[in-house]
Structures are given as C-alpha cells and as structure tokens.
PDB file of C-alpha atoms in Angstrom:
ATOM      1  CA  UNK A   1     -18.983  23.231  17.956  1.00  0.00           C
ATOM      2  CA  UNK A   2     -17.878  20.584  16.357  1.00  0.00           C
ATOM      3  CA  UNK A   3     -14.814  18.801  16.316  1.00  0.00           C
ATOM      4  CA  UNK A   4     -12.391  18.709  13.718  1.00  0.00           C
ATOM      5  CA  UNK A   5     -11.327  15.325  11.956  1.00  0.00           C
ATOM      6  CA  UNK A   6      -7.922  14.268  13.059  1.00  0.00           C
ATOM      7  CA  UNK A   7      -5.979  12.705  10.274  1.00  0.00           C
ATOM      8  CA  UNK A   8      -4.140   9.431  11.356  1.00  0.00           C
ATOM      9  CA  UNK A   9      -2.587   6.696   9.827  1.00  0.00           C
ATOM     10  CA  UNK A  10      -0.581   6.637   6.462  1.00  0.00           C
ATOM     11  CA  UNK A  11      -0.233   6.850   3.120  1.00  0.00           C
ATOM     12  CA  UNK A  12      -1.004   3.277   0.899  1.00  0.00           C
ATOM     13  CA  UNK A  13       1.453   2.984  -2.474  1.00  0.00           C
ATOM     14  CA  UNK A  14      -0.908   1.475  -3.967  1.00  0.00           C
ATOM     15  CA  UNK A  15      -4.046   3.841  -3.376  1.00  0.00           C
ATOM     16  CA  UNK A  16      -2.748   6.603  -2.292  1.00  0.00           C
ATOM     17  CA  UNK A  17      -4.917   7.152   0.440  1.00  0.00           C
ATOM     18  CA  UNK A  18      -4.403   7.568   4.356  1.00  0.00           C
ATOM     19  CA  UNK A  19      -5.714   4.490   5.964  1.00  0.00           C
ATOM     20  CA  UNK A  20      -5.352   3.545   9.203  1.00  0.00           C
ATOM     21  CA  UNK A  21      -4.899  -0.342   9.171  1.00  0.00           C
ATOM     22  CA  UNK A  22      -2.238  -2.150   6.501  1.00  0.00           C
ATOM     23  CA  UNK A  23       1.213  -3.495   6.460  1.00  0.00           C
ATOM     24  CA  UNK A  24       4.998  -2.110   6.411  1.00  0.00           C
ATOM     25  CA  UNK A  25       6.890  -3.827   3.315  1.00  0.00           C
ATOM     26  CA  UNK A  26      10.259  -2.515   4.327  1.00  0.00           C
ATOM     27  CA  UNK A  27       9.514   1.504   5.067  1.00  0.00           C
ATOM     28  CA  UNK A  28       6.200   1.089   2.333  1.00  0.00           C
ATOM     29  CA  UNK A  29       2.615   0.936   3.946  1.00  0.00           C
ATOM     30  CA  UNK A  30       0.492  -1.079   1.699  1.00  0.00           C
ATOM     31  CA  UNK A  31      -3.514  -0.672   2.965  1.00  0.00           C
ATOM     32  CA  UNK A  32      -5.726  -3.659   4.045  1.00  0.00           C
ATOM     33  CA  UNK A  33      -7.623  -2.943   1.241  1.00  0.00           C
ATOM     34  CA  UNK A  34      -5.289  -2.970  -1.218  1.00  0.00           C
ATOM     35  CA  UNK A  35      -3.462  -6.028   0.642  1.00  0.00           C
ATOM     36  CA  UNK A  36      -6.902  -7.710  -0.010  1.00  0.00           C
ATOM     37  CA  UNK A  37      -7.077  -7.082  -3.763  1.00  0.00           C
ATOM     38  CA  UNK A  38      -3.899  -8.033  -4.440  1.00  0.00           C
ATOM     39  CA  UNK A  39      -3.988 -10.920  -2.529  1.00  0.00           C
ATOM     40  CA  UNK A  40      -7.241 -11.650  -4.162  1.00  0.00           C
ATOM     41  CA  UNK A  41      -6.817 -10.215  -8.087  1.00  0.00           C
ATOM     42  CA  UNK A  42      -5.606 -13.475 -11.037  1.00  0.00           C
ATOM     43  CA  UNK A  43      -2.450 -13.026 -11.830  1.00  0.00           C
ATOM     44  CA  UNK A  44      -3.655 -12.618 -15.247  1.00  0.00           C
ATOM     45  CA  UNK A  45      -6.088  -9.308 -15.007  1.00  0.00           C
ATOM     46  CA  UNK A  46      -4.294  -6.502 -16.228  1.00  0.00           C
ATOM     47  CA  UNK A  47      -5.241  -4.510 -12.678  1.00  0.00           C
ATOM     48  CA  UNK A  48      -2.481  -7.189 -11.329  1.00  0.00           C
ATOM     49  CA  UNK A  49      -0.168  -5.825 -13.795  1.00  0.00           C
ATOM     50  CA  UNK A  50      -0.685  -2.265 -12.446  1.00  0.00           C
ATOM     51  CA  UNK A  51      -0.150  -3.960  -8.511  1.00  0.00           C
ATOM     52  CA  UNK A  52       3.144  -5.808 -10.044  1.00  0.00           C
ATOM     53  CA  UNK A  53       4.312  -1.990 -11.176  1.00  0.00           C
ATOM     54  CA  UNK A  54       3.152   0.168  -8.466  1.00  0.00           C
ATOM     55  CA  UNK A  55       5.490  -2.211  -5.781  1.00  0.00           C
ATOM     56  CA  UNK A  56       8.370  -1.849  -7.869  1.00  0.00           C
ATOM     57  CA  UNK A  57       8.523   1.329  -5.396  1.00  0.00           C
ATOM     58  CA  UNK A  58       9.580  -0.376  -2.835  1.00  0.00           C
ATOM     59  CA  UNK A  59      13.320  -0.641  -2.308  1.00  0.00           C
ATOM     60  CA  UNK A  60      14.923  -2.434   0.008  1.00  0.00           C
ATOM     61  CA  UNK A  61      16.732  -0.261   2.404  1.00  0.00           C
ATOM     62  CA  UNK A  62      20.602  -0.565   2.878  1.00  0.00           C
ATOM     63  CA  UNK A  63      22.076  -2.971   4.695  1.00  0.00           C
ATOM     64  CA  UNK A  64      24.878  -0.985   6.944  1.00  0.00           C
ATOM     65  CA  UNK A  65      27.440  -3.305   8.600  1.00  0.00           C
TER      66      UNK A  65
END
C-alpha cells in the first residue's frame, strides 16, 4: 500500500503554489523560486511589472505599542 503524499510547506504570493523552501516578507511566504526570478528578472520586462503588483499584497502588519 502505498503511502499518501503529505502536503507541507506554504503557499508562495507570487505562484501560488505550496513549496517548501522560501522567505517570510512580514506574514507573506515568497518561494525560492520565485525569490530567484525576481531577483534575477530586468527591471524593465513586463513579467517584473506583474512581480512589482503581485507584492503590493503584502502589508505591513500593525505596530501595537
């Protein structure tokens, strides 16, 4: 019998895939595939553009004092 895949990790903003290995922008995951491409992608290709608009998600969280 064979086992069952176990889903770990989390959810990339950019992809929108569960992957196991990224970074935490604030409560976002961002991918280290996605982290690569961005990193990696000329600020003048459009598929930056689309990068530049899909971490406008992230919000910083509120600062309680």
């Amino acid at each position: 019998m064979e086992k069952e895949a176990s889903k770990t990790g989390e959810i990339c903003i950019i992809c929108d895939k569960q992957k196991d290995q990224g970074i935490h922008l604030y409560t976002s995951f961002i991918c280290a595939d996605c982290e690569h491409d961005i990193i990696h992608t000329p600020t003048s290709e459009e598929k930056y553009q689309v990068f530049v608009e899909k971490l406008k998600r992230i919000k910083t969280p509120p600062l309680y004092s």
